[in-house]
Structures are given as structure tokens and as C-alpha cells.
Coordinates of C-alpha atoms and ligand atoms in Angstrom, one line a residue:
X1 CA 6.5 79.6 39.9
X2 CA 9.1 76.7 40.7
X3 CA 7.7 74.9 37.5
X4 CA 7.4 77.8 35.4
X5 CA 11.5 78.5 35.4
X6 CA 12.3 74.8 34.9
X7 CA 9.9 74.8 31.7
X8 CA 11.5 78.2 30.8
X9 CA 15.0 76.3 31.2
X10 CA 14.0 73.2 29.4
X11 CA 12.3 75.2 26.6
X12 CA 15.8 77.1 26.6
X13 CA 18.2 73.9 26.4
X14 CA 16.0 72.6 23.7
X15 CA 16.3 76.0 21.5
X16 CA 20.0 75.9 22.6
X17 CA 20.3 72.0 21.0
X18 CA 18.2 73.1 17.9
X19 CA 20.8 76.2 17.4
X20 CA 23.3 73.8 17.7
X21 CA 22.3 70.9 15.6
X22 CA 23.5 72.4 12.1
X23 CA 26.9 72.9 13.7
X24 CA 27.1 69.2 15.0
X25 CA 25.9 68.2 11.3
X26 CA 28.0 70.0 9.1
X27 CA 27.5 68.7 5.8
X28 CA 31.0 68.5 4.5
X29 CA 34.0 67.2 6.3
X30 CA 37.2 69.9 5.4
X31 CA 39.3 67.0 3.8
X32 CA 37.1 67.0 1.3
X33 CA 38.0 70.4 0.1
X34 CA 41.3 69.8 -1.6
X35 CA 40.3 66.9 -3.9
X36 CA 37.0 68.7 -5.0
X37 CA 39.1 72.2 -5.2
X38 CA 41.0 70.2 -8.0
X39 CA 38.4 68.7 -9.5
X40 CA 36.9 72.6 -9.5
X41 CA 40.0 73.6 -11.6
X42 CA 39.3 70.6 -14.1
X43 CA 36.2 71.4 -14.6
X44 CA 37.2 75.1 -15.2
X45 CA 38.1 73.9 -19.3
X46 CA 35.1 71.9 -19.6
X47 CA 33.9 74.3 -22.4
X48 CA 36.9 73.5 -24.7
X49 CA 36.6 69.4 -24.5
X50 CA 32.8 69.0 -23.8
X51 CA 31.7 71.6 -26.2
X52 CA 34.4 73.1 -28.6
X53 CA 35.3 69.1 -29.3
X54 CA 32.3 67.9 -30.2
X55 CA 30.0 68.4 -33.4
X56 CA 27.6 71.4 -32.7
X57 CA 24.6 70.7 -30.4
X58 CA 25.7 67.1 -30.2
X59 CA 23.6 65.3 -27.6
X60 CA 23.8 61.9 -25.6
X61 CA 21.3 59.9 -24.3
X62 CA 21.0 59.9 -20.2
X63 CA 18.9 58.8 -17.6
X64 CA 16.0 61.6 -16.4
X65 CA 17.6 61.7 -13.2
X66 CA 20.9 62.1 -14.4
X67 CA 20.0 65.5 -15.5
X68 CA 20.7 66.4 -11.9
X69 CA 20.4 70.4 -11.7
X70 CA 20.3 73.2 -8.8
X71 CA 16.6 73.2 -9.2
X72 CA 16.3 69.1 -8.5
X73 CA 18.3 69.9 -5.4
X74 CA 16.2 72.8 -4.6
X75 CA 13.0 70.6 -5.0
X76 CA 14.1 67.8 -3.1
X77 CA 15.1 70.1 -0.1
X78 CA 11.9 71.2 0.3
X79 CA 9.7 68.4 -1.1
X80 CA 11.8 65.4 0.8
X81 CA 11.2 64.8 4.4
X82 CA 14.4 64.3 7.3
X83 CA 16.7 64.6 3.6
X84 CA 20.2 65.6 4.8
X85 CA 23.1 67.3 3.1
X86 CA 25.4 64.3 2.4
X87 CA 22.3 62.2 1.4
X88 CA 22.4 64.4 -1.6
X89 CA 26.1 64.5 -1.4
X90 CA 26.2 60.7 -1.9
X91 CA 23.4 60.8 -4.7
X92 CA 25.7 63.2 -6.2
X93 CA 28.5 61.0 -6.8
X94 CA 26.7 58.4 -7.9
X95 CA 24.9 60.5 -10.4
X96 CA 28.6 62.0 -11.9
X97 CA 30.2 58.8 -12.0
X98 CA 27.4 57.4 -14.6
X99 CA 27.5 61.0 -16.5
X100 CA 31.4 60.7 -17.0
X101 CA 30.9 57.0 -18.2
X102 CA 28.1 57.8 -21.1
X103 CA 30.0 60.7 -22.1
X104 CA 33.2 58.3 -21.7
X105 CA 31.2 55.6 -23.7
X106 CA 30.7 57.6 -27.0
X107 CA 33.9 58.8 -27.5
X108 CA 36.2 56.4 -30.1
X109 CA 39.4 55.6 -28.3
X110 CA 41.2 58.5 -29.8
X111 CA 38.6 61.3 -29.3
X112 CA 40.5 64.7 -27.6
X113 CA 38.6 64.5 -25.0
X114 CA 38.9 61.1 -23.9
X115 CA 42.2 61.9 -21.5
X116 CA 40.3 64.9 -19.8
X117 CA 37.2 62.8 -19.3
X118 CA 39.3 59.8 -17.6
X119 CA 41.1 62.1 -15.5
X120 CA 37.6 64.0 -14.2
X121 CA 36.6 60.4 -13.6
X122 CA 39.7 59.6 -11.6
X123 CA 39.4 63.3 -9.7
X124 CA 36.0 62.8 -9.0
X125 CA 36.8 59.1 -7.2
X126 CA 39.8 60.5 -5.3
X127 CA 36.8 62.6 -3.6
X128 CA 35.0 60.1 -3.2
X129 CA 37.3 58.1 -1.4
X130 CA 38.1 60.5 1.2
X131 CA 34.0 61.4 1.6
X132 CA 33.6 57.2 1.9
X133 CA 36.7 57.9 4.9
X134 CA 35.3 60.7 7.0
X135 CA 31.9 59.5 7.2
X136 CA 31.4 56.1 9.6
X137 CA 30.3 52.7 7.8
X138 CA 27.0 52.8 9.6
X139 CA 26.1 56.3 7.4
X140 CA 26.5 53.7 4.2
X141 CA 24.1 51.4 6.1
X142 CA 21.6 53.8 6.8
X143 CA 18.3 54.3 5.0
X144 CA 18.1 56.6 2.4
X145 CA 14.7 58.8 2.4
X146 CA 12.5 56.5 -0.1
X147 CA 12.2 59.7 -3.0
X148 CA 16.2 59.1 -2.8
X149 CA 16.2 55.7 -2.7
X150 CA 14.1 55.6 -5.8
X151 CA 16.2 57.9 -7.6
X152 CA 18.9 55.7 -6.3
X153 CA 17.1 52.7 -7.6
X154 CA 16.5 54.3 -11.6
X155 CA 20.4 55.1 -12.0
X156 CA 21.6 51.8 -10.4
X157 CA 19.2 49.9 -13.2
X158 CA 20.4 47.9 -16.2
X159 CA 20.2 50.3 -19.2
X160 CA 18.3 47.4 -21.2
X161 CA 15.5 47.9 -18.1
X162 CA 15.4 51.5 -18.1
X163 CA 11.5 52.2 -20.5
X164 CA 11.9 54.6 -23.2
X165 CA 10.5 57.7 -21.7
X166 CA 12.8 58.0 -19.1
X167 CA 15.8 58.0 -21.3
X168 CA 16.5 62.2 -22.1
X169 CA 19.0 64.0 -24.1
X170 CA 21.7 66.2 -23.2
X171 CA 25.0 68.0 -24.3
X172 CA 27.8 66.6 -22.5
X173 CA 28.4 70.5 -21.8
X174 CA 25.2 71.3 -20.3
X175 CA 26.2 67.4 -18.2
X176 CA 29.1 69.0 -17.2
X177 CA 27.3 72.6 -16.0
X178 CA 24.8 70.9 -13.7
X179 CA 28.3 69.0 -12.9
X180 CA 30.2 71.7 -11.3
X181 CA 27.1 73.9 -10.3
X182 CA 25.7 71.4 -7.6
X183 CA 29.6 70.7 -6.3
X184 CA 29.2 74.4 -5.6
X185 CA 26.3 73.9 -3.8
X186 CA 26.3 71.1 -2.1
X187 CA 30.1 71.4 -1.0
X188 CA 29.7 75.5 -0.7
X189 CA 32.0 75.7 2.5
X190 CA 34.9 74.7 -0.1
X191 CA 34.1 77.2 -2.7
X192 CA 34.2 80.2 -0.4
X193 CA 35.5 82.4 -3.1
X194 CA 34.4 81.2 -6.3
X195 CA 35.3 82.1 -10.3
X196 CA 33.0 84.6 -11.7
X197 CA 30.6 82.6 -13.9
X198 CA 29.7 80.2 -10.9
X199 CA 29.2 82.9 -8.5
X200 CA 25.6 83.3 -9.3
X201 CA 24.6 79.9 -9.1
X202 CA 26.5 79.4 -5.9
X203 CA 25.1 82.5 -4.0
X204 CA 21.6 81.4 -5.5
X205 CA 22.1 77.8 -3.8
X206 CA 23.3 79.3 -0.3
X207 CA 19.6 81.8 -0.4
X208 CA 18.0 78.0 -1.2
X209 CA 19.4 76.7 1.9
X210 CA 18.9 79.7 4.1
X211 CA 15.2 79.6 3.1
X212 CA 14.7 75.9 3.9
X213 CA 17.0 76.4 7.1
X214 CA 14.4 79.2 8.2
X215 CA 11.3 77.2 7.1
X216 CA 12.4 74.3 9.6
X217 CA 13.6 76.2 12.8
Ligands
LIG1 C1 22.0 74.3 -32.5 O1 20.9 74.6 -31.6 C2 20.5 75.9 -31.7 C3 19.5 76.1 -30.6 O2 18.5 75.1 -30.6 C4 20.0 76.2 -33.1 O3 19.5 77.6 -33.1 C5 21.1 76.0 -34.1 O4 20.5 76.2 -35.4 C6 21.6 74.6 -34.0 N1 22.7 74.4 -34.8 C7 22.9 73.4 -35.7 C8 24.2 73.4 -36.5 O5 22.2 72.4 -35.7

């Protein structure tokens, strides 16, 4: 009887630490919010310089992976084993930076878009910079799960190394889309109340991560 109320209590502190656990790893640190708030509000005119700009249906050539959409984040979280929040967090600046530098890269110098693209680049390392401050060294250190570290691996790659078929075209619109769309999801607690054409996508990503939240508990 004795031993049957302890294991009740265990079996209680454990569910109590397991309840707990997504409070104790909240995936985004608040400073964050202000930097990626402003680099929300930039990327609010991305139709006029990414699309309006450019010739019709003009396309530049990426890496696979750097088509990086809700649905890759959706397959990872439930194809990728002990994946956390800021692993994608981190793959997801990585994966911005080197979409701002192609579209960056076939621009001439005085293309109209060329100020706006610079100063997303600049926004998006200014949210960087406080993401590299609020998490400790050793979370820079740590290993990645290896279907992220490959992806990892592919974008960090000389272009001259990267074969043919993984090469893809894309609009630097539809670049920009998956852009802001995964910010939204992957840094939801900032974008609370969100503009109207992202709404969609954003409550879609929260049902995402209630579904793989349920699957695990
Ligand atoms: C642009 O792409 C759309 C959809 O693929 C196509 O219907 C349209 O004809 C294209 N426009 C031009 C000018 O190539």
C-alpha cells in the first residue's frame, strides 16, 4: 500500500516535469521580438521590390533546401527525432541569409531593389545577434540532429560543389513568402496579432505544433 502511493507520487512528479518542460524550453527568448517585429514590417512591401521590380515570373537559381517552406518545417517536426524549436530557428537564419545574398547577387548595383534588400539583410542580422546573445555558447556547440546537420552541410557548400540537380528555381517573391511565413511560425509568440494575409499560415503552423505537441506527451 506504502509502495503503491510513492509510485503514484513519482508517476505524478514525472507528469508534473513533463507538463513543465515546454515552459522551461520556450523556444524564443522575448528580446527577440522587437528586431524580428521590424523585420515583419519590411517584409510587409516585399511584393512591390521582389515582384513589381523585377521582369514577370523572373526566377533565380537556389539551393533545394533553400526553398525552406511551412511544409519542410512541418515534415521535419515530425520526421526528425529530439529536433527542437531553435534548432530550426538557427537553420532558419542560415537559410535567409544565403536567400538575401542570391537575390542580392543578381541585382546590377543600381537595381530599385538593391537598398531594400541590404537593409532586410542588415534587419535580419540585428536578430540574429540578439538570438546568438540570449542563447549560451554551449547551445552553438551542441549537435545538431544529423537530418539538420545535413541540411546544414548542403547550404554551407561551395556553389561550384553543389551537383546540378540540387540547384532549383524560384521567384525572389515566392523566396521572400516562405521568408516571412516560417518567421511566423517559428517565432509565433512575437506575432500574436498578425496582418491579415499571414494569418492563415500562422494559425495553420500553431495546429502543426499542437499536433506534434500531442503526439509526444
Ligand atoms: C508567367 O507564369 C504564368 C504561370 O506559369 C503564366 O501563365 C504566364 O504566361 C507567364 N507570363 C509570362 C510573361 O511569361
Amino acid at each position: 500500500m506504502v509502495q503503491r502511493s510513492t509510485s503514484v507520487r513519482l508517476l505524478g512528479a514525472l507528469l508534473g516535469l513533463f507538463l513543465l518542460m515546454p515552459v522551461l524550453m520556450a523556444p524564443t527568448p522575448p528580446s527577440m521580438c522587437t528586431p524580428l517585429r521590424t523585420l515583419n514590417e519590411k517584409l510587409s512591401h516585399r511584393r512591390r521590390y521582389m515582384k513589381h521590380n523585377f521582369p514577370v515570373n523572373y526566377t533565380i537559381k537556389v539551393h533545394h533546401e533553400e526553398v525552406f517552406k511551412l511544409s519542410n518545417i512541418r515534415k521535419m517536426k515530425l520526421q526528425v527525432e529530439n529536433l527542437e524549436e531553435n534548432h530550426l530557428q538557427r537553420m532558419w537564419f542560415l537559410v535567409n541569409h544565403g536567400v538575401l545574398k542570391r537575390i542580392i547577387r543578381v541585382m546590377p548595383e543600381r537595381h530599385p531593389s538593391r537598398p531594400y534588400t541590404s537593409e532586410l539583410e542588415r534587419r535580419l542580422q540585428d536578430a540574429e545577434g540578439v538570438f546568438v546573445q540570449s542563447h549560451p555558447p554551449e547551445f552553438f556547440q551542441q549537435e545538431l540532429p544529423v537530418a539538420i546537420q545535413d541540411i546544414w552541410d548542403c547550404l554551407t557548400e561551395e556553389s561550384d560543389r553543389v551537383p546540378e540537380s540540387s540547384w532549383r528555381f524560384a521567384t525572389p517573391k515566392s523566396l521572400l513568402d516562405n521568408f516571412c511565413r516560417t518567421m511566423h511560425c517559428l517565432f509565433s509568440e512575437c506575432f500574436a496579432t498578425t496582418e491579415t494575409h499571414d494569418q492563415l499560415d500562422s494559425s495553420h503552423c500553431r495546429k502543426i505544433k499542437k499536433n506534434v505537441s500531442t503526439a509526444n506527451s
